[in-house]
PDB file of C-alpha atoms in Angstrom:
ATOM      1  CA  UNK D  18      18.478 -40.407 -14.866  1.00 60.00           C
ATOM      2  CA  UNK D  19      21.739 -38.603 -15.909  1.00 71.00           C
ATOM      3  CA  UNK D  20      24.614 -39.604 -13.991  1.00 84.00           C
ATOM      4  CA  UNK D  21      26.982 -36.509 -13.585  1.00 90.00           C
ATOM      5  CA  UNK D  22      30.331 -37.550 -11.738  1.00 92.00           C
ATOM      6  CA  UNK D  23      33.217 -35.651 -10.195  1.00 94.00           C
ATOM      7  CA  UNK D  24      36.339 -36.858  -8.583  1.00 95.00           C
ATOM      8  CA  UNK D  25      37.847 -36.759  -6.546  1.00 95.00           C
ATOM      9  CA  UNK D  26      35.270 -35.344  -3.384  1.00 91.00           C
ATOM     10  CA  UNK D  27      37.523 -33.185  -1.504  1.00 93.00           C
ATOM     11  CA  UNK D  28      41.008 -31.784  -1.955  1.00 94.00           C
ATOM     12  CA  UNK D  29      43.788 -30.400   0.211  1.00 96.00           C
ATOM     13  CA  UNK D  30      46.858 -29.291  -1.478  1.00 97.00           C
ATOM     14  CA  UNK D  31      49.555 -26.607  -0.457  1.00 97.00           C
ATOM     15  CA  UNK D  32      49.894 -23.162  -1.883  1.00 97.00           C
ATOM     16  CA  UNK D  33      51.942 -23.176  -5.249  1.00 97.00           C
ATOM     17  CA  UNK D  34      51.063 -26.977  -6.240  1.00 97.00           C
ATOM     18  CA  UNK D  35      49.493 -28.020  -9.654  1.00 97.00           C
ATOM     19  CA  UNK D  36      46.210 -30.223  -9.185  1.00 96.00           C
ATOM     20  CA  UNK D  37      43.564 -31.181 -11.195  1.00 95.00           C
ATOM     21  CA  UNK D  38      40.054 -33.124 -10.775  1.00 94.00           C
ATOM     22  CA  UNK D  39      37.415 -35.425 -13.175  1.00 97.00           C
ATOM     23  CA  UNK D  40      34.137 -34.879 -14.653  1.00 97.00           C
ATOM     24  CA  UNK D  41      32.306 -37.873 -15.907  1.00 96.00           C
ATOM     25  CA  UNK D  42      29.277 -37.952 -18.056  1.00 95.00           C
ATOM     26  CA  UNK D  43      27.153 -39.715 -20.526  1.00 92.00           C
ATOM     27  CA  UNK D  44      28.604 -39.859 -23.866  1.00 87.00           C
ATOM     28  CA  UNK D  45      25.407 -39.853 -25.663  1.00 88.00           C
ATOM     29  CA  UNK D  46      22.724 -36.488 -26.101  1.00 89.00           C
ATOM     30  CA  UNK D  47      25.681 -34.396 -25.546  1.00 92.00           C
ATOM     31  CA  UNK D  48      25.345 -30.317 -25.916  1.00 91.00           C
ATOM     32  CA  UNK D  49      28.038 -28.581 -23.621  1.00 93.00           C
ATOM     33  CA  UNK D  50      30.231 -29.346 -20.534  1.00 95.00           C
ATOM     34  CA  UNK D  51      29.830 -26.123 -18.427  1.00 94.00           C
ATOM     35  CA  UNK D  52      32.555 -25.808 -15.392  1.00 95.00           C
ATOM     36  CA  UNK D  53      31.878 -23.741 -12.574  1.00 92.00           C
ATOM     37  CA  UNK D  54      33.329 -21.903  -9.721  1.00 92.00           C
ATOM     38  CA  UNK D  55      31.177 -21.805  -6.647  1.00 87.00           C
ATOM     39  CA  UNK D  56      31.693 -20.502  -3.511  1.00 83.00           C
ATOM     40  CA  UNK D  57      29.564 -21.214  -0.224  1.00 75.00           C
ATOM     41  CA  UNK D  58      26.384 -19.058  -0.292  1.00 71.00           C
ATOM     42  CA  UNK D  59      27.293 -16.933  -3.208  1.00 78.00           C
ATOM     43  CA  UNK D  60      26.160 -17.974  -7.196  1.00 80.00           C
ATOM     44  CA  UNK D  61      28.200 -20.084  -9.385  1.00 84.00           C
ATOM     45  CA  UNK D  62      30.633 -18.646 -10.908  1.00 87.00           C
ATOM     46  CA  UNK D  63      30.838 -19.566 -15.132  1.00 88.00           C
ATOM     47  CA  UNK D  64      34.540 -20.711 -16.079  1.00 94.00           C
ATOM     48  CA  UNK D  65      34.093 -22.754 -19.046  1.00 93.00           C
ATOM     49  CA  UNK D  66      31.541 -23.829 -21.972  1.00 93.00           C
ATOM     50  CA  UNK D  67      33.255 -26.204 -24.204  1.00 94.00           C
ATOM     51  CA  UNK D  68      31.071 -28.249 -26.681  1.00 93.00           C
ATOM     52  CA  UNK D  69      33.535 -29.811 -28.919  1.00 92.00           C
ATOM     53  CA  UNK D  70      35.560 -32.873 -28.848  1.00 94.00           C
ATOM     54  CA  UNK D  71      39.124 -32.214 -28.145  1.00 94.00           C
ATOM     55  CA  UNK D  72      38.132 -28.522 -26.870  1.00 93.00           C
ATOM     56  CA  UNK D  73      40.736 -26.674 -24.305  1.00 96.00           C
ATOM     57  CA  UNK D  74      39.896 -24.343 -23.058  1.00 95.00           C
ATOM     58  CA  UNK D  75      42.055 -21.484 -20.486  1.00 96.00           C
ATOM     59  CA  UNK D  76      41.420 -18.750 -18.107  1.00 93.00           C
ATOM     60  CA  UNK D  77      44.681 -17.581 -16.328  1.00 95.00           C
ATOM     61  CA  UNK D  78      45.672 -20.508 -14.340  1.00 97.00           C
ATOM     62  CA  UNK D  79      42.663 -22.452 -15.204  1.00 97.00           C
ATOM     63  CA  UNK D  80      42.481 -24.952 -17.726  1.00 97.00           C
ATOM     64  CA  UNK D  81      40.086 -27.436 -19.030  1.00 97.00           C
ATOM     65  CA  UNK D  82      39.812 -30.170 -21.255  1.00 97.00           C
ATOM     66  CA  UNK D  83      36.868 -32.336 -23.386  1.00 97.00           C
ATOM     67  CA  UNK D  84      36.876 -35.854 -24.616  1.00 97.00           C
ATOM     68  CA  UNK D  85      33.199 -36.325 -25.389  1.00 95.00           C
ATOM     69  CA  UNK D  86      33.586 -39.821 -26.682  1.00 94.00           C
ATOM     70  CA  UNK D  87      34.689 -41.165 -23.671  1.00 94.00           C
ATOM     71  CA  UNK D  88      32.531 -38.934 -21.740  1.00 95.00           C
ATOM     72  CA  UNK D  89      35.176 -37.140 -18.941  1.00 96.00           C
ATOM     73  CA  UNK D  90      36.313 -33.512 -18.660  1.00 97.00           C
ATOM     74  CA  UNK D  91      39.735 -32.267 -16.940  1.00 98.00           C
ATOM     75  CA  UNK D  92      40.129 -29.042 -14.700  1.00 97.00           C
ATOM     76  CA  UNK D  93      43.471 -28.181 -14.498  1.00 97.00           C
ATOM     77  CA  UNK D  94      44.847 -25.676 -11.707  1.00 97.00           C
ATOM     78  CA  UNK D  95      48.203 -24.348 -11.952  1.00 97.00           C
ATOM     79  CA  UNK D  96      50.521 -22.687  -8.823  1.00 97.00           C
ATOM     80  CA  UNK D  97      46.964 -23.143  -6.651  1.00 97.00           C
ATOM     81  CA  UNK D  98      46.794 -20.185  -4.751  1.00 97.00           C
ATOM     82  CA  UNK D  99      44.255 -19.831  -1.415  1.00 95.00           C
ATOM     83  CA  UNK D 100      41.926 -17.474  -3.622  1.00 94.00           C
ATOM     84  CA  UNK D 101      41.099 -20.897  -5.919  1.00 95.00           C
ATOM     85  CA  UNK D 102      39.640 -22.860  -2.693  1.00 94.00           C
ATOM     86  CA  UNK D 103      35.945 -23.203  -3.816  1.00 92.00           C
ATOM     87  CA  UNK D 104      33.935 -26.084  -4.617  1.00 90.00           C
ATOM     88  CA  UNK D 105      34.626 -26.587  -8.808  1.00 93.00           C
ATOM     89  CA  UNK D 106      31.127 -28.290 -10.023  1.00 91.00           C
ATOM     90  CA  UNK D 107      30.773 -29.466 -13.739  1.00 93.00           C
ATOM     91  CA  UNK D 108      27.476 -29.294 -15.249  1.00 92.00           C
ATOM     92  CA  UNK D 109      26.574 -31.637 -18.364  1.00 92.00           C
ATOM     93  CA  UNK D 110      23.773 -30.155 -21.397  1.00 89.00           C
ATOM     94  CA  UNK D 111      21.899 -32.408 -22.887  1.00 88.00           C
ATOM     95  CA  UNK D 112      19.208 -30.417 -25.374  1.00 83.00           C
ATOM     96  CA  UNK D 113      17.626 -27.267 -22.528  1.00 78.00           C
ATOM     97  CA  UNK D 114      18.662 -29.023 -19.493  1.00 82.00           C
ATOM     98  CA  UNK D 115      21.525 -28.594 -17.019  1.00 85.00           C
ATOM     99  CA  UNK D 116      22.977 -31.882 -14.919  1.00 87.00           C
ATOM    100  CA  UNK D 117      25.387 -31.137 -12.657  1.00 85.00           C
ATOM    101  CA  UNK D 118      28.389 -33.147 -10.833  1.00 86.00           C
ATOM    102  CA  UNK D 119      28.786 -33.746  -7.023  1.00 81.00           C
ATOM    103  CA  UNK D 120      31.508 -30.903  -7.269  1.00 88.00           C
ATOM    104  CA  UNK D 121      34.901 -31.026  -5.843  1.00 93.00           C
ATOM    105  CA  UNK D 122      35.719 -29.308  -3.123  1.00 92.00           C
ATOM    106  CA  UNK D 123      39.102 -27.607  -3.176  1.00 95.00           C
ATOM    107  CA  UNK D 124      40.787 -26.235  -0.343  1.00 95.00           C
ATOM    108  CA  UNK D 125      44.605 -24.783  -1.027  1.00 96.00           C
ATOM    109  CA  UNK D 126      46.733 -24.230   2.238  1.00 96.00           C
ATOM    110  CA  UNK D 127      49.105 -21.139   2.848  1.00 94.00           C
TER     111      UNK D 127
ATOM    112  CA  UNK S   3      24.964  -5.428 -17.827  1.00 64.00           C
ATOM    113  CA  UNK S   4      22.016  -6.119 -16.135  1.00 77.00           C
ATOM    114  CA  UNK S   5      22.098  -9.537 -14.215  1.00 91.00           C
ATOM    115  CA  UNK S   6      19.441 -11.721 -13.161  1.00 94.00           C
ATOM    116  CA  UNK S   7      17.517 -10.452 -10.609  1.00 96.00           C
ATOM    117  CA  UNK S   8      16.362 -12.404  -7.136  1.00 97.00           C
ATOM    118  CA  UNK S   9      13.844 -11.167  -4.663  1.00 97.00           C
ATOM    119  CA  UNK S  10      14.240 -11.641  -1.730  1.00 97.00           C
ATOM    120  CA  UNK S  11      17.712 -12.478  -0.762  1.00 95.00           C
ATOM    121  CA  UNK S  12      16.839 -14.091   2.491  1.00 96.00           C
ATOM    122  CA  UNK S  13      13.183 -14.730   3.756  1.00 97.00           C
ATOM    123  CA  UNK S  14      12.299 -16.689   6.965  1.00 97.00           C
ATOM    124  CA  UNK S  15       8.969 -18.703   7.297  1.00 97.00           C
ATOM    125  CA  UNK S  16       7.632 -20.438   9.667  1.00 97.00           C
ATOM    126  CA  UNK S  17       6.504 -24.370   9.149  1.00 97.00           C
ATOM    127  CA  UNK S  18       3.179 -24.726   7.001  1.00 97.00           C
ATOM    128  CA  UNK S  19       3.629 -21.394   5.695  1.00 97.00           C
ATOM    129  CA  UNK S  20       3.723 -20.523   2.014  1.00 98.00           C
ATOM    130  CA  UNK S  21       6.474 -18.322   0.188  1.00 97.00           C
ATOM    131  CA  UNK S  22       6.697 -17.413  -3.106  1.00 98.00           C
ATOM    132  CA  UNK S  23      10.451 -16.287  -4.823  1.00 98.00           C
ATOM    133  CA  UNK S  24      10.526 -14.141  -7.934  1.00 98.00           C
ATOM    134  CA  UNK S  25      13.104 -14.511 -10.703  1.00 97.00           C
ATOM    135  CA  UNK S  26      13.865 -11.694 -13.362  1.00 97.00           C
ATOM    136  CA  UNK S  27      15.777 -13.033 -15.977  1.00 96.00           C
ATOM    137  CA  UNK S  28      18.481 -11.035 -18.254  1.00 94.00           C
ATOM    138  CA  UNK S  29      16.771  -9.018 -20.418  1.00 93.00           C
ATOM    139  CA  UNK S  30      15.808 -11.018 -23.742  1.00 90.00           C
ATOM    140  CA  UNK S  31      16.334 -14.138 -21.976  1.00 92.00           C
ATOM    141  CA  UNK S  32      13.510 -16.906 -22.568  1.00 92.00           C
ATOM    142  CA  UNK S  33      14.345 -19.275 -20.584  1.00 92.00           C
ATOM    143  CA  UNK S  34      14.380 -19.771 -16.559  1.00 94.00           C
ATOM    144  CA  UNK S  35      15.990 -22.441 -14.574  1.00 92.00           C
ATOM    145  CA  UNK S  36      14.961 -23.061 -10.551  1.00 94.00           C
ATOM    146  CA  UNK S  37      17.963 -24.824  -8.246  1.00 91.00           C
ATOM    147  CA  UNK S  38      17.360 -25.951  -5.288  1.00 91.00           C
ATOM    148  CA  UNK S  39      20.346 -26.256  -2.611  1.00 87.00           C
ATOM    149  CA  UNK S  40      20.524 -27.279   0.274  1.00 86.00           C
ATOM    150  CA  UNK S  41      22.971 -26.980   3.171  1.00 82.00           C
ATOM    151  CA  UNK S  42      26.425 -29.126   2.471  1.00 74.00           C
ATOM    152  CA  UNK S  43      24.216 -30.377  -0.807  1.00 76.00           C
ATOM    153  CA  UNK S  44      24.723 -30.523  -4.695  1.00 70.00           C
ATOM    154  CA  UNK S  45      22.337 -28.069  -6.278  1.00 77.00           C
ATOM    155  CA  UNK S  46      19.321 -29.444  -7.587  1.00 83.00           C
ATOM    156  CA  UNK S  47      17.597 -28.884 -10.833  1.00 85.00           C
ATOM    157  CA  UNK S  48      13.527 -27.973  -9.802  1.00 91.00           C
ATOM    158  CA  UNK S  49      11.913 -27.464 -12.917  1.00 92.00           C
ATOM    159  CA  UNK S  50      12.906 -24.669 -16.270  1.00 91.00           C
ATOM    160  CA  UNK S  51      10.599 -22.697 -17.933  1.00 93.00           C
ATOM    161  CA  UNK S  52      10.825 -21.769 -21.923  1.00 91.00           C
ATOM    162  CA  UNK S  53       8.610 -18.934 -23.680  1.00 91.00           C
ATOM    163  CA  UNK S  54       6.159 -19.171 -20.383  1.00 91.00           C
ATOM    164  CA  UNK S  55       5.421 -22.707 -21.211  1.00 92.00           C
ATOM    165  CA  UNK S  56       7.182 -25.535 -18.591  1.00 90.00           C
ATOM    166  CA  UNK S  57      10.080 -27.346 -20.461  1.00 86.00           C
ATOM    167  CA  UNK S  58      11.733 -29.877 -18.080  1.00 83.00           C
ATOM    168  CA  UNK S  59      10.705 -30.576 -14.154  1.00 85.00           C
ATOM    169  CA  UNK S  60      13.468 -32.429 -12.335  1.00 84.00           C
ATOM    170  CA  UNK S  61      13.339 -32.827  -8.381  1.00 84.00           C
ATOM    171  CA  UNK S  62      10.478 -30.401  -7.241  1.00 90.00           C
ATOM    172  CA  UNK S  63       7.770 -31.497  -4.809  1.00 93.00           C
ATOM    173  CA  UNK S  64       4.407 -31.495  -5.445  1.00 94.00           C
ATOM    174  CA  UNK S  65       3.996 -28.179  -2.746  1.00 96.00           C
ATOM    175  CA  UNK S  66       5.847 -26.073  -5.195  1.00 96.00           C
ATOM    176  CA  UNK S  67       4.941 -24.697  -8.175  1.00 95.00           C
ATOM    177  CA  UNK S  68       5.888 -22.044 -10.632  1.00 96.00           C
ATOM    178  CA  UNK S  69       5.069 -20.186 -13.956  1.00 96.00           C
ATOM    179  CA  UNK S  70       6.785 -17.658 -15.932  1.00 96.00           C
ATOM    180  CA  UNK S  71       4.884 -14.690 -17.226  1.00 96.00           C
ATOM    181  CA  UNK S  72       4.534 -13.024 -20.128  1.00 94.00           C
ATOM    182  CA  UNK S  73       7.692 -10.729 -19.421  1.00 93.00           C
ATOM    183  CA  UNK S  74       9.464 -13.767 -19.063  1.00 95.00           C
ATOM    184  CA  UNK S  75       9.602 -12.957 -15.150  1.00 96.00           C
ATOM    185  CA  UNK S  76       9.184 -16.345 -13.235  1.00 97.00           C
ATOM    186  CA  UNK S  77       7.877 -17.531  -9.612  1.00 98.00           C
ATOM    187  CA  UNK S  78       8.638 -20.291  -7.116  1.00 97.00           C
ATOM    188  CA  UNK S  79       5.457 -20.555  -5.260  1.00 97.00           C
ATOM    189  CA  UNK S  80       6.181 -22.909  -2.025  1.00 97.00           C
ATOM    190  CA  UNK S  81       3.449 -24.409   0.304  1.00 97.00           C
ATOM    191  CA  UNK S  82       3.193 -26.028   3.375  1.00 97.00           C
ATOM    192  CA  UNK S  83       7.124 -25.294   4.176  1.00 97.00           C
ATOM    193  CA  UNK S  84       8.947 -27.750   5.763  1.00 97.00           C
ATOM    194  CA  UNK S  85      12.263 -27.844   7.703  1.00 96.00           C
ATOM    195  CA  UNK S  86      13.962 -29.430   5.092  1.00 94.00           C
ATOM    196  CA  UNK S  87      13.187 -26.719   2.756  1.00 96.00           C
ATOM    197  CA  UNK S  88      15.585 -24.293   4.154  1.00 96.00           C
ATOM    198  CA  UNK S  89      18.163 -23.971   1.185  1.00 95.00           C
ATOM    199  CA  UNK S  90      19.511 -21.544  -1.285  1.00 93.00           C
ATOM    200  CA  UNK S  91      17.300 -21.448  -4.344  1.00 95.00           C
ATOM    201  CA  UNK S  92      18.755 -19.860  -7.381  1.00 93.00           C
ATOM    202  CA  UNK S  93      17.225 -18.781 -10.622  1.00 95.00           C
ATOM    203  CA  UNK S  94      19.054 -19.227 -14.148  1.00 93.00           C
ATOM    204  CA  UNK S  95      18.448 -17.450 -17.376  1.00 93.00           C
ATOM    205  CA  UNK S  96      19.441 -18.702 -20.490  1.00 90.00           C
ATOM    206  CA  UNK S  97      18.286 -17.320 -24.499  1.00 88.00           C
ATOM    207  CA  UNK S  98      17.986 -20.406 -26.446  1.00 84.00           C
ATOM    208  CA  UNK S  99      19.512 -20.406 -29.498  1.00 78.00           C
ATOM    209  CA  UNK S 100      21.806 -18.088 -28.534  1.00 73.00           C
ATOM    210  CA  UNK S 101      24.648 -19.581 -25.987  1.00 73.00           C
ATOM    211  CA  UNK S 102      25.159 -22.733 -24.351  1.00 80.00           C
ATOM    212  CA  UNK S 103      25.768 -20.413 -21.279  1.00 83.00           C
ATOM    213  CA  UNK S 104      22.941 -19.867 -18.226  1.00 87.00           C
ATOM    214  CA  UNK S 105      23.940 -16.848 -15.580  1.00 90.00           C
ATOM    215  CA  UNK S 106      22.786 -17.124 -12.154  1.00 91.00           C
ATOM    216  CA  UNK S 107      20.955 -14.961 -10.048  1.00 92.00           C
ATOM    217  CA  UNK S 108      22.203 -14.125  -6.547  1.00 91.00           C
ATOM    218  CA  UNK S 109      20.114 -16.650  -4.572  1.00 93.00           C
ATOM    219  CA  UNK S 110      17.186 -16.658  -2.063  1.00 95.00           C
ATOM    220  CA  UNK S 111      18.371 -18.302   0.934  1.00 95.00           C
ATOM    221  CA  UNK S 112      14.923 -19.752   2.337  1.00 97.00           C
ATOM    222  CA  UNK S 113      14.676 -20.636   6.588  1.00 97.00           C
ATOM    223  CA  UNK S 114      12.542 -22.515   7.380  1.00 97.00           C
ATOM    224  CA  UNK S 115      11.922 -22.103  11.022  1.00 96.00           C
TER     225      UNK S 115
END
């Protein structure tokens, strides 16, 4: 079994602060780290594929990072705005198969 | 571009019934994925299908089955429902070789009643 972890669970932080959350993951049989956006009872949203050590990648306020040695992945959210609360779920590839995270579930306050 | 397609969005069965979803993948795309999620849960991987041939099976119970046919379309066939199978259930399409990426369909949000 492939052990997928996010941190933290939950978030709560104001309008216009900086956060960021974890993605954990086997450091062996490694393909891609896939980040996703997904809102309650709508599909996941793709934000990032990133498959090499060291990759960053950037989308707008949205950044992400990739150490695959030690097996974690950053999301970075800049100037959070109400629009970004959404549950952020990381998905690890090893060879055809998808294992995702536990997600974090981001909620930014007016 | 076309997307992956879902049918139905929303279908309500009663316990012990059957229910089958349908999943048509991006066009050229080999390979299907079935999610499974339910309320407040993590989605979770069913089972993935490449060239119509099963390639990985993760959490699906022994009620449920699918296939893909040969124009790569694929089917979630559910039997004797239970409560707990009221979720979401999405389909994924992926072309090997291709892109790391898989695009989701819209979801079939299952009752279970």
């Amino acid at each position: 079994i492939l052990n997928v972890e996010q941190s933290p669970q939950s978030l709560h932080v104001q309008e216009g602060d900086s956060t960021n959350f974890t993605c954990s993951f086997p450091s062996s049989n490694f393909y891609a780290l896939h980040w996703y956006r997904w809102e309650t009872a709508k599909s996941p949203e793709a934000l990032f594929v990133m498959t090499l050590n060291g990759d960053e990648k950037k989308k707008g306020r949205i950044s992400a990072t990739l150490n695959t040695k030690e097996g974690y992945s950053y999301l970075y959210i800049k100037g959070s705005q109400p629009e970004d609360s959404a549950t952020y779920l990381c998905a690890f590839m090893s060879g055809n198969q998808f294992y995702f995270g536990t997600g974090t579930s981001l909620t930014v306050i007016p | 571009a076309a997307g992956v397609i879902q049918s139905p969005r929303h279908l309500i069965k009663e316990k012990r019934e059957t229910a089958t979803l349908k999943c048509y993948p991006i066009p050229r795309h080999d390979t299907v994925y079935w999610y499974q999620q339910g309320p407040g849960q993590d989605p979770q991987f069913l089972i993935s299908f490449y060239e119509k041939m099963q390639s990985d099976k993760g959490s699906i119970p022994d009620r449920f089955s699918a296939q893909q046919f040969s124009d790569y379309h694929s089917e979630l066939n559910m039997s004797s429902l239970e409560l707990g199978d009221s979720a979401l259930y999405f389909c994924a399409s992926r072309k090997q070789g291709s892109s790391y990426e898989q695009y989701f369909g819209p979801g079939t949000r299952l009752t279970v009643t």
